[in-house]
Short mmCIF file of C-alpha atoms in Angstrom, two decimals:
data_model
loop_
_atom_site.label_atom_id
_atom_site.label_comp_id
_atom_site.label_asym_id
_atom_site.label_seq_id
_atom_site.Cartn_x
_atom_site.Cartn_y
_atom_site.Cartn_z
CA MET A 145 105.75 98.96 127.02
CA ALA A 146 105.31 97.87 130.60
CA MET A 147 102.46 95.68 131.68
CA ARG A 148 101.34 95.11 135.27
CA LEU A 149 99.45 91.86 135.42
CA SER A 150 99.20 90.90 139.04
CA HIS A 151 96.56 93.31 140.35
CA PRO A 152 93.84 95.36 138.65
CA LEU A 153 94.59 99.01 139.00
CA ARG A 154 92.06 101.33 140.54
CA PRO A 155 90.83 103.90 138.04
CA SER A 156 91.79 106.65 140.49
CA SER A 157 95.43 105.51 140.35
CA LEU A 158 95.65 106.16 136.61
CA PRO A 159 96.71 109.57 135.39
CA GLN A 160 94.16 111.60 133.47
CA PHE A 161 94.77 111.60 129.76
CA GLN A 162 95.84 115.01 128.53
CA PHE A 163 97.55 116.32 125.48
CA ARG A 164 100.56 118.25 126.74
CA PRO A 165 102.42 119.65 123.70
CA LYS A 166 104.62 121.81 125.96
CA SER A 167 105.95 118.85 127.92
CA LEU A 168 106.42 116.83 124.75
CA SER A 169 108.69 119.51 123.34
CA THR A 170 111.22 118.80 126.06
CA CYS A 171 111.25 115.08 125.32
CA LYS A 172 114.51 113.80 123.89
CA PHE A 173 112.83 111.00 121.93
CA SER A 174 112.95 111.03 118.16
CA ILE A 175 112.84 108.38 115.50
CA GLN A 176 115.66 108.48 113.02
CA ASN A 177 115.46 106.06 110.18
CA ARG A 178 116.95 107.86 107.22
CA ILE A 179 118.41 105.81 104.41
CA SER A 180 122.15 105.70 104.86
CA ASN A 181 124.56 106.60 102.13
CA SER A 182 125.15 102.93 101.64
CA ASP A 183 124.52 102.08 97.99
CA ASN A 184 123.40 98.63 99.09
CA SER A 185 120.68 99.97 101.43
CA ARG A 186 119.46 102.34 98.73
CA LYS A 187 119.44 99.52 96.18
CA LEU A 188 117.35 97.29 98.45
CA VAL A 189 114.87 100.06 99.16
CA MET A 190 114.46 100.61 95.41
CA GLU A 191 113.96 96.89 94.87
CA VAL A 192 111.16 96.81 97.40
CA LYS A 193 109.55 99.86 95.80
CA GLU A 194 109.69 98.30 92.36
CA LYS A 195 108.26 95.00 93.55
CA LEU A 196 105.44 96.71 95.34
CA GLU A 197 104.67 98.86 92.31
CA LYS A 198 104.61 95.86 90.08
CA ASP A 199 102.83 93.33 92.34
CA GLN A 200 100.81 95.58 94.65
CA HIS A 201 100.07 98.65 92.50
CA SER A 202 96.64 99.09 94.15
CA LEU A 203 98.24 99.93 97.51
CA PRO A 204 98.31 103.64 98.36
CA VAL A 205 101.37 105.82 97.80
CA GLY A 206 102.73 108.69 99.85
CA ARG A 207 103.41 108.77 103.57
CA ASN A 208 103.09 105.22 104.99
CA GLY A 209 102.37 103.98 101.48
CA ARG A 210 104.12 101.53 99.20
CA ASP A 211 106.64 104.18 98.02
CA ASP A 212 107.48 105.56 101.47
CA GLU A 213 111.27 104.95 101.58
CA ASP A 214 111.61 105.47 105.33
CA MET A 215 108.86 102.94 105.99
CA ILE A 216 110.39 100.53 103.53
CA LEU A 217 113.71 100.80 105.35
CA TRP A 218 112.05 99.97 108.72
CA PHE A 219 110.66 96.78 107.23
CA LEU A 220 113.94 95.88 105.48
CA LYS A 221 115.79 96.23 108.78
CA ASP A 222 113.18 94.19 110.57
CA ARG A 223 113.42 91.43 107.97
CA LYS A 224 117.24 91.43 107.97
CA PHE A 225 117.32 93.09 104.55
CA SER A 226 115.41 90.28 102.78
CA VAL A 227 113.55 92.00 99.98
CA GLU A 228 110.93 89.20 99.67
CA ASP A 229 110.21 89.10 103.39
CA ALA A 230 110.08 92.93 103.61
CA VAL A 231 107.66 93.11 100.66
CA ALA A 232 105.37 90.44 102.26
CA LYS A 233 105.33 92.07 105.68
CA LEU A 234 105.03 95.63 104.40
CA THR A 235 102.14 94.63 102.07
CA LYS A 236 100.29 93.16 105.05
CA ALA A 237 100.97 96.26 107.15
CA ILE A 238 99.76 98.70 104.54
CA LYS A 239 96.58 96.66 104.02
CA TRP A 240 96.03 96.63 107.78
CA ARG A 241 96.50 100.37 108.00
CA GLN A 242 93.77 100.79 105.32
CA GLU A 243 91.35 98.32 106.98
CA PHE A 244 91.92 99.71 110.49
CA GLY A 245 91.69 103.29 109.29
CA VAL A 246 94.94 104.47 110.84
CA SER A 247 95.04 107.60 108.67
CA LYS A 248 91.58 108.57 109.99
CA LEU A 249 92.56 108.53 113.62
CA HIS A 250 92.21 111.92 115.26
CA GLU A 251 92.77 113.51 118.61
CA GLU A 252 89.26 112.95 119.88
CA SER A 253 89.20 109.24 119.03
CA VAL A 254 92.50 108.72 120.82
CA ARG A 255 91.25 110.72 123.84
CA ILE A 256 88.11 108.49 124.10
CA VAL A 257 90.24 105.29 124.09
CA ALA A 258 92.71 106.78 126.58
CA GLY A 259 89.83 107.70 128.87
CA THR A 260 89.10 104.02 129.43
CA GLY A 261 92.36 103.67 131.34
CA LYS A 262 93.39 100.59 129.36
CA ALA A 263 96.67 102.23 128.37
CA TYR A 264 98.46 105.49 128.67
CA VAL A 265 101.74 107.06 127.74
CA HIS A 266 103.95 107.60 130.84
CA ASP A 267 104.99 111.20 131.53
CA PHE A 268 108.68 110.30 131.54
CA LEU A 269 111.14 108.37 129.42
CA ASP A 270 112.79 105.27 130.90
CA VAL A 271 116.48 105.25 131.88
CA ASN A 272 117.41 104.46 128.28
CA ASP A 273 115.53 107.54 127.00
CA ARG A 274 112.70 105.50 125.49
CA PRO A 275 109.01 106.43 125.66
CA VAL A 276 106.93 104.17 127.91
CA LEU A 277 103.43 102.91 127.14
CA ILE A 278 101.69 101.46 130.21
CA VAL A 279 99.08 98.85 129.36
CA VAL A 280 96.79 97.71 132.15
CA ALA A 281 96.35 94.06 131.28
CA SER A 282 93.52 93.53 133.75
CA LYS A 283 91.50 95.95 131.53
CA HIS A 284 92.82 95.07 128.16
CA PHE A 285 95.33 92.45 126.93
CA PRO A 286 97.04 94.00 123.89
CA ALA A 287 97.27 92.28 120.54
CA PHE A 288 101.04 91.95 120.17
CA ASP A 289 100.54 91.26 116.47
CA VAL A 290 99.92 94.99 115.96
CA PHE A 291 103.46 95.82 117.12
CA TYR A 292 105.13 92.80 115.50
CA TYR A 293 103.51 93.00 112.09
CA TYR A 294 102.65 96.64 111.54
CA TYR A 295 105.22 98.60 113.56
CA PRO A 296 108.43 96.60 113.34
CA ARG A 297 111.45 97.77 115.34
CA ARG A 298 109.34 100.39 117.14
CA LEU A 299 108.98 98.38 120.37
CA GLY A 300 112.04 98.29 122.60
CA GLN A 301 110.91 95.84 125.24
CA VAL A 302 107.80 94.36 126.84
CA LEU A 303 107.96 94.00 130.60
CA PHE A 304 105.61 91.71 132.44
CA VAL A 305 105.66 93.10 135.94
CA GLU A 306 104.78 90.63 138.72
CA ALA A 307 103.07 88.47 136.07
CA PRO A 308 101.41 85.15 136.90
CA PHE A 309 103.34 82.15 135.60
CA VAL A 310 100.59 81.32 133.14
CA PHE A 311 101.63 84.19 130.86
CA LYS A 312 105.12 82.96 130.25
CA PRO A 313 104.45 80.25 127.61
CA ILE A 314 102.29 82.67 125.62
CA TRP A 315 105.15 85.13 125.25
CA GLN A 316 107.97 82.78 124.45
CA LEU A 317 107.42 83.61 120.77
CA VAL A 318 108.67 87.13 121.40
CA LYS A 319 111.37 86.18 123.81
CA PRO A 320 113.87 88.81 122.62
CA LEU A 321 111.41 91.57 123.53
CA ALA A 322 109.63 90.00 126.51
CA ARG A 323 110.92 90.02 130.04
CA PHE A 324 109.24 88.82 133.19
CA CYS A 325 110.38 90.82 136.19
CA SER A 326 109.53 92.00 139.62
CA MET A 327 108.42 95.49 140.59
CA GLU A 328 111.78 95.97 142.27
CA THR A 329 113.58 95.13 139.02
CA VAL A 330 111.45 97.66 137.13
CA ARG A 331 112.19 100.28 139.80
CA LYS A 332 115.97 99.65 139.71
CA GLU A 333 116.65 99.04 136.03
CA TYR A 334 114.08 101.04 134.10
CA PHE A 335 113.16 104.15 136.01
CA THR A 336 114.56 106.61 138.49
CA GLU A 337 112.59 107.21 141.73
CA GLU A 338 111.25 110.47 140.17
CA THR A 339 110.11 108.81 136.92
CA PHE A 340 108.65 105.58 138.38
CA PRO A 341 105.03 105.24 137.09
CA ALA A 342 102.48 106.25 139.73
CA SER A 343 100.27 103.32 138.82
CA PHE A 344 103.07 100.95 139.81
CA ARG A 345 103.43 102.38 143.28
CA ASP A 346 101.66 100.33 145.99
#
């Protein structure tokens, strides 16, 4: 995620939101989170499943549910393989998904939100082959809790580009992920000249 905080962006400088399945097929990005052959990892995943079944049996099952082993593994990794902590955080995440209606999101609802220009997915990966979400903070300051609590280990880094000093104390809590940097740093370290976001060009 990259955020530009110093100047509001003109709507005309934002790319139009389009679904481009063809271009996505050439993207090298993929999430791999399969349970390793490690007996210990498997054992911990099963422990979490059993605890959730016993203590949170009303939670849904299936994909992104309390018995989704890939999802359980994400939360175990995020909580440094603490079963208790993973159960607590995963329970909260599944309940949020239900309340927020994540499973009911569809292409049209995403298109409407994207049309506001508050955020968009950049057409290119960064230099580390990671997808880039551009959030225009002057239009919408994102709730970081969504990434931290409900999508652990999915966010590589948050860049505050040319950010006012006032933002720094707020983001000290997520120091490992947050970095305050100049436009020049973003240009040199995160993108090539061809992949540099158009909305960041002056």
